[in-house]
Short mmCIF file of C-alpha atoms and ligand atoms in Angstrom, two decimals:
data_model
loop_
_atom_site.label_atom_id
_atom_site.label_comp_id
_atom_site.label_asym_id
_atom_site.label_seq_id
_atom_site.Cartn_x
_atom_site.Cartn_y
_atom_site.Cartn_z
CA UNK G 6 2.82 -11.15 11.57
CA UNK G 7 0.52 -10.32 14.47
CA UNK G 8 -2.17 -7.63 14.30
CA UNK G 9 -4.07 -6.57 17.42
CA UNK G 10 -5.64 -10.04 17.78
CA UNK G 11 -5.47 -11.34 14.20
CA UNK G 12 -2.62 -13.24 12.57
CA UNK G 13 -1.38 -12.97 8.99
CA UNK G 14 0.55 -16.02 7.84
CA UNK G 15 3.33 -14.54 5.72
CA UNK G 16 4.61 -17.91 4.52
CA UNK G 17 2.02 -17.36 1.77
CA UNK G 18 1.17 -14.22 -0.27
CA UNK G 19 -1.85 -12.00 0.45
CA UNK G 20 -3.94 -9.35 -1.26
CA UNK G 21 -4.53 -5.97 0.39
CA UNK G 22 -7.74 -4.57 -1.13
CA UNK G 23 -7.87 -0.83 -1.90
CA UNK G 24 -10.78 1.08 -0.38
CA UNK G 25 -10.61 4.70 -1.51
CA UNK G 26 -12.88 7.05 0.37
CA UNK G 27 -11.82 10.17 -1.50
CA UNK G 28 -14.52 11.91 -3.56
CA UNK G 29 -11.90 12.30 -6.34
CA UNK G 30 -10.80 8.67 -6.38
CA UNK G 31 -9.49 8.07 -9.90
CA UNK G 32 -10.66 4.51 -10.20
CA UNK G 33 -14.12 4.57 -8.69
CA UNK G 34 -15.20 8.08 -9.60
CA UNK G 35 -15.95 8.75 -5.94
CA UNK G 36 -18.91 6.40 -6.00
CA UNK G 37 -17.84 4.79 -2.72
CA UNK G 38 -17.83 7.93 -0.63
CA UNK G 39 -21.03 6.96 1.13
CA UNK G 40 -20.75 4.69 4.12
CA UNK G 41 -23.00 1.92 2.85
CA UNK G 42 -21.24 1.74 -0.48
CA UNK G 43 -17.80 1.64 1.13
CA UNK G 44 -18.91 -1.09 3.50
CA UNK G 45 -20.34 -3.08 0.57
CA UNK G 46 -17.08 -2.71 -1.32
CA UNK G 47 -15.13 -3.93 1.75
CA UNK G 48 -17.45 -6.94 2.11
CA UNK G 49 -16.99 -7.88 -1.52
CA UNK G 50 -13.21 -7.60 -1.29
CA UNK G 51 -13.11 -9.80 1.84
CA UNK G 52 -15.44 -12.35 0.20
CA UNK G 53 -13.08 -12.30 -2.80
CA UNK G 54 -10.18 -13.24 -0.54
CA UNK G 55 -8.56 -9.98 0.58
CA UNK G 56 -6.66 -10.44 3.85
CA UNK G 57 -6.35 -6.71 4.52
CA UNK G 58 -8.57 -3.72 3.62
CA UNK G 59 -6.57 -0.52 3.07
CA UNK G 60 -8.73 2.50 3.91
CA UNK G 61 -7.48 5.77 2.43
CA UNK G 62 -9.00 9.23 2.65
CA UNK G 63 -6.09 11.21 1.26
CA UNK G 64 -5.60 10.79 -2.47
CA UNK G 65 -1.94 10.08 -3.14
CA UNK G 66 -2.29 9.73 -6.88
CA UNK G 67 0.08 11.95 -8.89
CA UNK G 68 -0.97 15.61 -8.83
CA UNK G 69 -3.62 15.14 -6.14
CA UNK G 70 -4.40 18.00 -3.79
CA UNK G 71 -3.62 17.72 -0.10
CA UNK G 72 -6.49 17.08 2.28
CA UNK G 73 -7.00 18.68 5.71
CA UNK G 74 -6.75 16.60 8.85
CA UNK G 75 -10.44 17.08 9.68
CA UNK G 76 -11.52 16.18 6.16
CA UNK G 77 -9.45 13.01 6.23
CA UNK G 78 -10.85 12.04 9.66
CA UNK G 79 -14.43 12.69 8.50
CA UNK G 80 -13.87 10.40 5.53
CA UNK G 81 -12.10 7.44 7.14
CA UNK G 82 -13.25 7.13 10.78
CA UNK G 83 -16.91 6.17 10.19
CA UNK G 84 -15.86 3.59 7.60
CA UNK G 85 -13.21 2.06 9.86
CA UNK G 86 -15.76 1.86 12.71
CA UNK G 87 -18.30 0.09 10.48
CA UNK G 88 -15.82 -2.35 8.94
CA UNK G 89 -14.38 -3.14 12.35
CA UNK G 90 -17.84 -3.82 13.82
CA UNK G 91 -19.17 -5.84 10.90
CA UNK G 92 -16.38 -7.57 8.98
CA UNK G 93 -13.73 -10.01 10.16
CA UNK G 94 -10.67 -8.61 8.41
CA UNK G 95 -7.43 -6.75 9.03
CA UNK G 96 -7.95 -3.00 8.53
CA UNK G 97 -5.11 -0.79 7.32
CA UNK G 98 -5.20 3.00 7.52
CA UNK G 99 -3.49 4.67 4.54
CA UNK G 100 -2.32 7.97 6.00
CA UNK G 101 0.76 10.07 6.72
CA UNK G 102 -0.82 12.17 9.48
CA UNK G 103 -0.16 11.29 13.13
CA UNK G 104 -3.62 12.39 14.31
CA UNK G 105 -5.34 10.25 11.68
CA UNK G 106 -3.18 7.26 12.69
CA UNK G 107 -4.27 7.47 16.37
CA UNK G 108 -7.96 8.03 15.64
CA UNK G 109 -8.00 5.25 13.05
CA UNK G 110 -6.41 2.72 15.40
CA UNK G 111 -8.90 3.73 18.15
CA UNK G 112 -11.73 3.27 15.64
CA UNK G 113 -10.60 -0.30 14.93
CA UNK G 114 -7.79 -0.19 12.36
CA UNK G 115 -5.07 -2.82 12.83
CA UNK G 116 -2.11 -1.40 10.91
CA UNK G 117 -0.66 1.79 9.41
CA UNK G 118 0.21 2.13 5.71
CA UNK G 119 2.22 5.34 5.29
CA UNK G 120 3.46 6.40 1.83
CA UNK G 121 5.69 8.92 3.67
CA UNK G 122 7.31 6.18 5.80
CA UNK G 123 6.52 7.94 9.12
CA UNK G 124 8.55 11.03 8.22
CA UNK G 125 5.80 13.61 8.90
CA UNK G 126 5.63 15.47 12.18
CA UNK G 127 4.93 13.19 15.18
CA UNK G 128 4.19 10.19 12.92
CA UNK G 129 7.10 8.03 14.07
CA UNK G 130 6.47 8.44 17.81
CA UNK G 131 2.71 8.16 17.36
CA UNK G 132 3.03 4.91 15.39
CA UNK G 133 5.49 3.51 17.94
CA UNK G 134 3.06 4.32 20.77
CA UNK G 135 0.18 2.64 18.95
CA UNK G 136 2.09 -0.67 18.79
CA UNK G 137 0.67 -1.87 15.45
CA UNK G 138 2.38 -3.12 12.26
CA UNK G 139 3.52 -0.37 9.89
CA UNK G 140 4.18 -0.36 6.15
CA UNK G 141 7.01 2.02 5.22
CA UNK G 142 6.94 3.14 1.57
CA UNK G 143 9.59 4.91 -0.49
CA UNK G 144 8.56 8.06 -2.38
CA UNK G 145 10.71 10.72 -4.03
CA UNK G 146 9.13 14.14 -3.47
CA UNK G 147 5.46 14.66 -2.54
CA UNK G 148 2.34 13.34 -4.35
CA UNK G 149 1.43 16.70 -5.94
CA UNK G 150 4.78 17.08 -7.75
CA UNK G 151 6.53 13.70 -7.58
CA UNK G 152 6.05 12.81 -11.26
CA UNK G 153 7.45 16.11 -12.60
CA UNK G 154 11.02 14.87 -13.11
CA UNK G 155 11.96 11.88 -11.01
CA UNK G 156 15.75 11.40 -10.97
CA UNK G 157 18.09 8.83 -9.43
CA UNK G 158 21.70 7.69 -9.84
CA UNK G 159 20.59 4.14 -8.98
CA UNK G 160 16.92 3.87 -8.12
CA UNK G 161 17.00 0.43 -6.45
CA UNK G 162 20.09 1.28 -4.38
CA UNK G 163 18.50 4.56 -3.22
CA UNK G 164 15.18 2.87 -2.40
CA UNK G 165 16.92 0.15 -0.37
CA UNK G 166 19.08 2.70 1.47
CA UNK G 167 16.05 4.85 2.28
CA UNK G 168 13.94 1.93 3.51
CA UNK G 169 16.81 0.55 5.55
CA UNK G 170 17.29 3.96 7.23
CA UNK G 171 13.55 4.24 7.95
CA UNK G 172 13.50 0.70 9.41
CA UNK G 173 16.36 1.72 11.71
CA UNK G 174 14.53 4.92 12.73
CA UNK G 175 11.44 2.83 13.55
CA UNK G 176 13.40 0.34 15.61
CA UNK G 177 15.16 3.21 17.45
CA UNK G 178 11.73 4.72 18.19
CA UNK G 179 10.61 1.44 19.77
CA UNK G 180 8.78 -0.31 16.91
CA UNK G 181 9.54 -4.04 16.88
CA UNK G 182 11.29 -5.27 13.72
CA UNK G 183 8.54 -7.93 13.61
CA UNK G 184 6.01 -5.15 12.96
CA UNK G 185 7.71 -3.62 9.91
CA UNK G 186 6.70 -4.10 6.25
CA UNK G 187 8.61 -2.34 3.44
CA UNK G 188 7.42 -1.12 0.02
CA UNK G 189 9.55 0.33 -2.83
CA UNK G 190 6.69 2.65 -3.83
CA UNK G 191 6.02 1.73 -7.47
CA UNK G 192 4.96 4.94 -9.25
CA UNK G 193 5.85 7.29 -6.40
CA UNK G 194 8.37 9.76 -7.84
CA UNK G 195 9.51 7.25 -10.44
CA UNK G 196 9.59 7.18 -14.25
CA UNK G 197 8.52 4.16 -16.31
CA UNK G 198 12.18 3.15 -16.51
CA UNK G 199 12.60 3.48 -12.72
CA UNK G 200 9.52 1.30 -12.13
CA UNK G 201 10.82 -1.30 -14.59
CA UNK G 202 14.14 -1.39 -12.75
CA UNK G 203 12.31 -1.90 -9.45
CA UNK G 204 10.43 -4.86 -10.95
CA UNK G 205 13.71 -6.31 -12.32
CA UNK G 206 15.46 -6.04 -8.96
CA UNK G 207 12.67 -6.82 -6.47
CA UNK G 208 14.93 -9.57 -5.14
CA UNK G 209 17.27 -7.00 -3.60
CA UNK G 210 14.36 -5.41 -1.72
CA UNK G 211 13.10 -8.84 -0.56
CA UNK G 212 16.69 -9.57 0.61
CA UNK G 213 16.34 -6.86 3.28
CA UNK G 214 14.48 -9.48 5.31
CA UNK G 215 11.34 -7.51 6.04
CA UNK G 216 8.06 -8.59 4.43
CA UNK G 217 7.60 -6.64 1.16
CA UNK G 218 4.32 -5.06 0.04
CA UNK G 219 3.88 -3.82 -3.55
CA UNK G 220 1.16 -1.72 -5.18
CA UNK G 221 1.10 -1.88 -8.98
CA UNK G 222 -2.66 -2.10 -9.57
CA UNK G 223 -3.83 0.04 -12.55
CA UNK G 224 -0.79 2.32 -12.32
CA UNK G 225 0.37 4.51 -15.19
CA UNK G 226 3.54 2.54 -15.99
CA UNK G 227 1.20 -0.25 -17.14
CA UNK G 228 -0.65 2.33 -19.23
CA UNK G 229 2.64 3.53 -20.71
CA UNK G 230 3.93 0.07 -21.64
CA UNK G 231 0.62 -1.20 -23.05
CA UNK G 232 -0.93 2.12 -24.13
CA UNK G 233 -4.08 1.31 -22.17
CA UNK G 234 -6.40 3.63 -20.22
CA UNK G 235 -6.87 2.95 -16.50
CA UNK G 236 -9.98 0.79 -16.99
CA UNK G 237 -8.06 -1.62 -19.26
CA UNK G 238 -5.06 -2.26 -17.03
CA UNK G 239 -6.15 -5.42 -15.18
CA UNK G 240 -4.15 -7.94 -17.26
CA UNK G 241 -1.03 -5.76 -16.96
CA UNK G 242 -1.61 -5.41 -13.21
CA UNK G 243 -1.93 -9.20 -12.84
CA UNK G 244 1.29 -9.81 -14.78
CA UNK G 245 3.19 -7.50 -12.41
CA UNK G 246 1.54 -8.99 -9.31
CA UNK G 247 2.54 -12.52 -10.37
CA UNK G 248 6.12 -11.42 -11.10
CA UNK G 249 6.32 -9.70 -7.72
CA UNK G 250 5.19 -12.81 -5.81
CA UNK G 251 7.60 -14.88 -7.85
CA UNK G 252 10.36 -12.56 -6.58
CA UNK G 253 9.25 -13.03 -2.96
CA UNK G 254 6.81 -10.14 -2.38
CA UNK G 255 4.28 -11.15 0.30
CA UNK G 256 1.48 -8.57 0.07
CA UNK G 257 -0.01 -7.17 -3.16
CA UNK G 258 -2.10 -3.99 -2.84
CA UNK G 259 -4.81 -4.17 -5.49
CA UNK G 260 -8.24 -2.92 -6.58
CA UNK G 261 -9.27 -6.19 -8.27
CA UNK G 262 -9.00 -8.63 -5.40
CA UNK G 263 -10.37 -11.86 -6.87
CA UNK G 264 -8.31 -11.76 -10.07
CA UNK G 265 -5.19 -10.66 -8.22
CA UNK G 266 -5.48 -13.48 -5.69
CA UNK G 267 -5.78 -16.06 -8.51
CA UNK G 268 -2.70 -14.61 -10.24
CA UNK G 269 -0.55 -14.63 -7.12
CA UNK G 270 -1.71 -18.09 -6.00
CA UNK G 271 -0.50 -19.41 -9.37
CA UNK G 272 2.82 -17.56 -9.07
CA UNK G 273 3.30 -18.88 -5.54
CA UNK G 274 2.40 -22.47 -6.48
CA UNK G 275 5.00 -22.45 -9.25
CA UNK G 276 7.60 -20.74 -7.07
CA UNK G 277 7.21 -23.36 -4.33
CA UNK G 278 6.72 -26.49 -6.43
CA UNK G 279 9.40 -29.02 -5.51
C1 YH5 D 309 1.51 1.67 -2.96
O1 YH5 D 309 2.04 1.36 -4.03
N1 YH5 D 309 -0.28 3.27 -3.81
S1 YH5 D 309 -2.31 5.11 -3.82
C2 YH5 D 309 -2.14 6.04 -9.66
C3 YH5 D 309 -2.76 5.18 -10.54
C4 YH5 D 309 -3.30 3.99 -10.07
C5 YH5 D 309 -3.21 3.67 -8.74
C6 YH5 D 309 -4.04 5.43 -12.50
N2 YH5 D 309 -1.08 3.80 -1.79
C7 YH5 D 309 0.42 2.58 -2.86
O2 YH5 D 309 -2.98 3.16 -5.98
N3 YH5 D 309 0.39 2.38 -0.47
C8 YH5 D 309 -1.18 4.00 -3.12
O3 YH5 D 309 -2.83 5.53 -11.86
C9 YH5 D 309 -0.09 2.91 -1.62
N4 YH5 D 309 1.98 1.19 -1.77
C10 YH5 D 309 1.44 1.52 -0.56
N5 YH5 D 309 1.95 0.98 0.53
C11 YH5 D 309 -1.85 5.19 -5.54
C12 YH5 D 309 -2.52 4.21 -6.41
C13 YH5 D 309 -2.59 4.54 -7.85
C14 YH5 D 309 -2.07 5.73 -8.32
#
């Protein structure tokens, strides 16, 4: 897959490192809201082997409040500018807002990661005009309320149908099929059982023939299965990451880059051993 001027070799799996720049970030307590700290975190993740840094200024964790456009811009633009100037990496902007997408790409971001799959106002046409790779994620409902009572007849079938329809909408809007990544949205409007079913049937999402990205890192389904608080979910996260790569997932979005890369390199080596 080609980004502005960088290439990502999708014959092998990659880690997308999470860089939260929200003051209420659940997993870093907001300690990386200052520019220097965020830049340091990005450097560490790249040194640990992350291929992509996902910069997000709008918390999409369950129950999170919505953030204004200006607030989101104030949080992400200076960080994207610094990373772009100082670190050789692919930068992803985690946003659903069209204005944030354009400013982020101008500031040096290379791709768009949208948990709303370009369904918000102007997002589809804006992304198409920017001519960068996009990750389309499935979510039932909106972040603030999505975990209230997620319901499906057949979660995997509905996720595949949704993603397939959004891929078509992107292609119709002028986005090249070569620039599309899909993501079933683990934890986004899904119960523990729904997330388990997604893990069991990842093969049917991979079979859509778009590169698949998955974010499982530290999520509450791991907490529910293991009865572990968020700070004790690394082993569970690694187990899911390895299973995902084994099923053909190409990009794992994770907080713990070094450990995740080791886990997926093992999964990939076993998967491909002749
Ligand atoms: C994703 O899966 N996730 S933000 C709740 C948690 C832990 C982690 C403690 N953005 C994804 O990481 N983008 C997020 O419980 C994402 N795929 C894509 N493409 C949520 C998150 C998290 C939420």
